[in-house]
């Protein structure tokens, strides 16, 4: 196997691993909380609290930065985005209104934007340090 093929294979496996990490992080931070909070005025919020979403984001910073520092920035972005998108789709697909697809697409777009920015920053920091 040539060096180029080996590098592509490692990119793919890094992406698969990061997708699995992202899906597991979703399950750990958000997957267990499925109940909406009903307030005295009848309004509802949830099912997630802000600290859960922040925890998920902070948890995924490390693997995305790791991937970027190792030269697998694309795998970090694509894998993390794919993992969170699949997790959101699975978690929300029982919504009878059908609006879960809009939320899933927004998760995908937001994850893609944030992981791209983080990967670019990490890659730039790595190059500056070399």
Tab-separated table of C-alpha atoms in Angstrom:
chain	number	residue	atom	x	y	z
A	1	UNK	CA	0.000	0.000	0.000
A	2	UNK	CA	1.408	3.371	-0.991
A	3	UNK	CA	1.800	6.247	1.430
A	4	UNK	CA	-1.091	8.145	-0.191
A	5	UNK	CA	-3.426	5.172	0.113
A	6	UNK	CA	-2.374	4.610	3.687
A	7	UNK	CA	-3.032	8.273	4.508
A	8	UNK	CA	-6.514	8.128	2.946
A	9	UNK	CA	-7.278	4.933	4.842
A	10	UNK	CA	-6.236	6.584	8.105
A	11	UNK	CA	-8.427	9.615	7.259
A	12	UNK	CA	-11.418	7.329	6.748
A	13	UNK	CA	-10.838	5.407	9.968
A	14	UNK	CA	-10.294	8.635	11.904
A	15	UNK	CA	-13.603	9.928	10.528
A	16	UNK	CA	-15.407	6.723	11.505
A	17	UNK	CA	-13.889	6.856	14.990
A	18	UNK	CA	-14.877	10.498	15.436
A	19	UNK	CA	-18.419	9.766	14.260
A	20	UNK	CA	-18.631	7.051	16.914
A	21	UNK	CA	-17.228	9.409	19.561
A	22	UNK	CA	-19.738	12.123	18.611
A	23	UNK	CA	-22.650	9.684	18.730
A	24	UNK	CA	-21.536	8.349	22.114
A	25	UNK	CA	-21.111	11.899	23.435
A	26	UNK	CA	-24.664	12.752	22.313
A	27	UNK	CA	-25.958	9.679	24.133
A	28	UNK	CA	-24.001	10.541	27.271
A	29	UNK	CA	-24.979	14.209	27.406
A	30	UNK	CA	-28.410	14.364	25.757
A	31	UNK	CA	-29.715	10.867	25.134
A	32	UNK	CA	-30.985	10.199	28.627
A	33	UNK	CA	-33.025	13.415	28.995
A	34	UNK	CA	-36.301	12.983	27.111
A	35	UNK	CA	-38.798	14.902	29.274
A	36	UNK	CA	-39.979	18.438	28.732
A	37	UNK	CA	-40.329	20.768	31.710
A	38	UNK	CA	-43.813	22.245	32.152
A	39	UNK	CA	-43.846	25.659	33.815
A	40	UNK	CA	-46.686	27.057	35.973
A	41	UNK	CA	-47.923	29.202	33.073
A	42	UNK	CA	-48.312	26.087	30.882
A	43	UNK	CA	-45.289	26.730	28.683
A	44	UNK	CA	-42.754	23.976	28.136
A	45	UNK	CA	-39.007	23.904	27.701
A	46	UNK	CA	-36.516	21.200	27.069
A	47	UNK	CA	-35.879	18.419	26.955
A	48	UNK	CA	-32.269	19.577	27.265
A	49	UNK	CA	-30.757	22.067	29.657
A	50	UNK	CA	-28.121	24.536	28.486
A	51	UNK	CA	-25.400	22.863	30.564
A	52	UNK	CA	-25.967	19.584	28.709
A	53	UNK	CA	-25.496	21.169	25.297
A	54	UNK	CA	-22.437	23.119	26.474
A	55	UNK	CA	-21.001	19.911	27.947
A	56	UNK	CA	-21.499	18.122	24.642
A	57	UNK	CA	-19.758	20.923	22.752
A	58	UNK	CA	-16.826	21.051	25.148
A	59	UNK	CA	-16.487	17.273	25.103
A	60	UNK	CA	-16.209	17.255	21.313
A	61	UNK	CA	-13.576	20.010	21.237
A	62	UNK	CA	-10.853	17.580	22.276
A	63	UNK	CA	-11.334	14.973	19.521
A	64	UNK	CA	-11.750	17.622	16.805
A	65	UNK	CA	-8.556	19.383	17.937
A	66	UNK	CA	-6.756	16.039	18.190
A	67	UNK	CA	-7.740	15.186	14.626
A	68	UNK	CA	-6.638	18.597	13.326
A	69	UNK	CA	-3.288	18.425	15.128
A	70	UNK	CA	-2.688	14.934	13.688
A	71	UNK	CA	-3.428	16.126	10.158
A	72	UNK	CA	-6.945	14.693	9.993
A	73	UNK	CA	-8.905	17.949	10.063
A	74	UNK	CA	-11.324	16.817	7.352
A	75	UNK	CA	-12.001	13.589	9.240
A	76	UNK	CA	-12.598	15.579	12.414
A	77	UNK	CA	-15.108	17.856	10.734
A	78	UNK	CA	-16.927	15.230	8.664
A	79	UNK	CA	-16.891	12.504	11.318
A	80	UNK	CA	-18.142	14.726	14.122
A	81	UNK	CA	-20.807	16.286	11.913
A	82	UNK	CA	-21.997	12.890	10.704
A	83	UNK	CA	-22.068	11.449	14.218
A	84	UNK	CA	-24.109	14.290	15.703
A	85	UNK	CA	-26.457	14.405	12.721
A	86	UNK	CA	-27.201	10.682	12.952
A	87	UNK	CA	-27.651	10.925	16.725
A	88	UNK	CA	-30.047	13.870	16.418
A	89	UNK	CA	-32.028	12.102	13.684
A	90	UNK	CA	-32.336	8.938	15.752
A	91	UNK	CA	-33.155	10.778	18.986
A	92	UNK	CA	-35.773	13.067	17.473
A	93	UNK	CA	-37.326	10.840	14.777
A	94	UNK	CA	-40.295	9.894	16.969
A	95	UNK	CA	-41.586	13.489	16.792
A	96	UNK	CA	-45.097	13.336	15.343
A	97	UNK	CA	-44.978	16.871	13.938
A	98	UNK	CA	-42.255	16.032	11.427
A	99	UNK	CA	-40.300	19.121	12.424
A	100	UNK	CA	-37.462	16.960	13.705
A	101	UNK	CA	-35.904	17.087	10.222
A	102	UNK	CA	-35.526	20.858	10.468
A	103	UNK	CA	-33.783	20.453	13.818
A	104	UNK	CA	-31.582	17.693	12.451
A	105	UNK	CA	-30.548	19.840	9.492
A	106	UNK	CA	-29.792	22.730	11.841
A	107	UNK	CA	-27.634	20.426	13.988
A	108	UNK	CA	-25.773	19.367	10.844
A	109	UNK	CA	-25.200	22.946	9.637
A	110	UNK	CA	-24.182	24.197	13.091
A	111	UNK	CA	-21.831	21.288	13.722
A	112	UNK	CA	-20.263	21.667	10.293
A	113	UNK	CA	-19.676	25.393	10.858
A	114	UNK	CA	-18.262	25.089	14.371
A	115	UNK	CA	-16.071	22.038	13.743
A	116	UNK	CA	-14.707	23.673	10.580
A	117	UNK	CA	-13.759	26.791	12.533
A	118	UNK	CA	-12.190	24.751	15.342
A	119	UNK	CA	-10.245	22.568	12.890
A	120	UNK	CA	-8.985	25.624	10.995
A	121	UNK	CA	-7.879	27.278	14.221
A	122	UNK	CA	-6.171	24.131	15.494
A	123	UNK	CA	-4.420	23.593	12.164
A	124	UNK	CA	-3.246	27.215	12.136
A	125	UNK	CA	-1.926	26.911	15.705
A	126	UNK	CA	-0.083	23.720	14.786
A	127	UNK	CA	1.567	25.368	11.774
A	128	UNK	CA	2.518	28.402	13.838
A	129	UNK	CA	4.194	26.144	16.394
A	130	UNK	CA	6.252	24.276	13.806
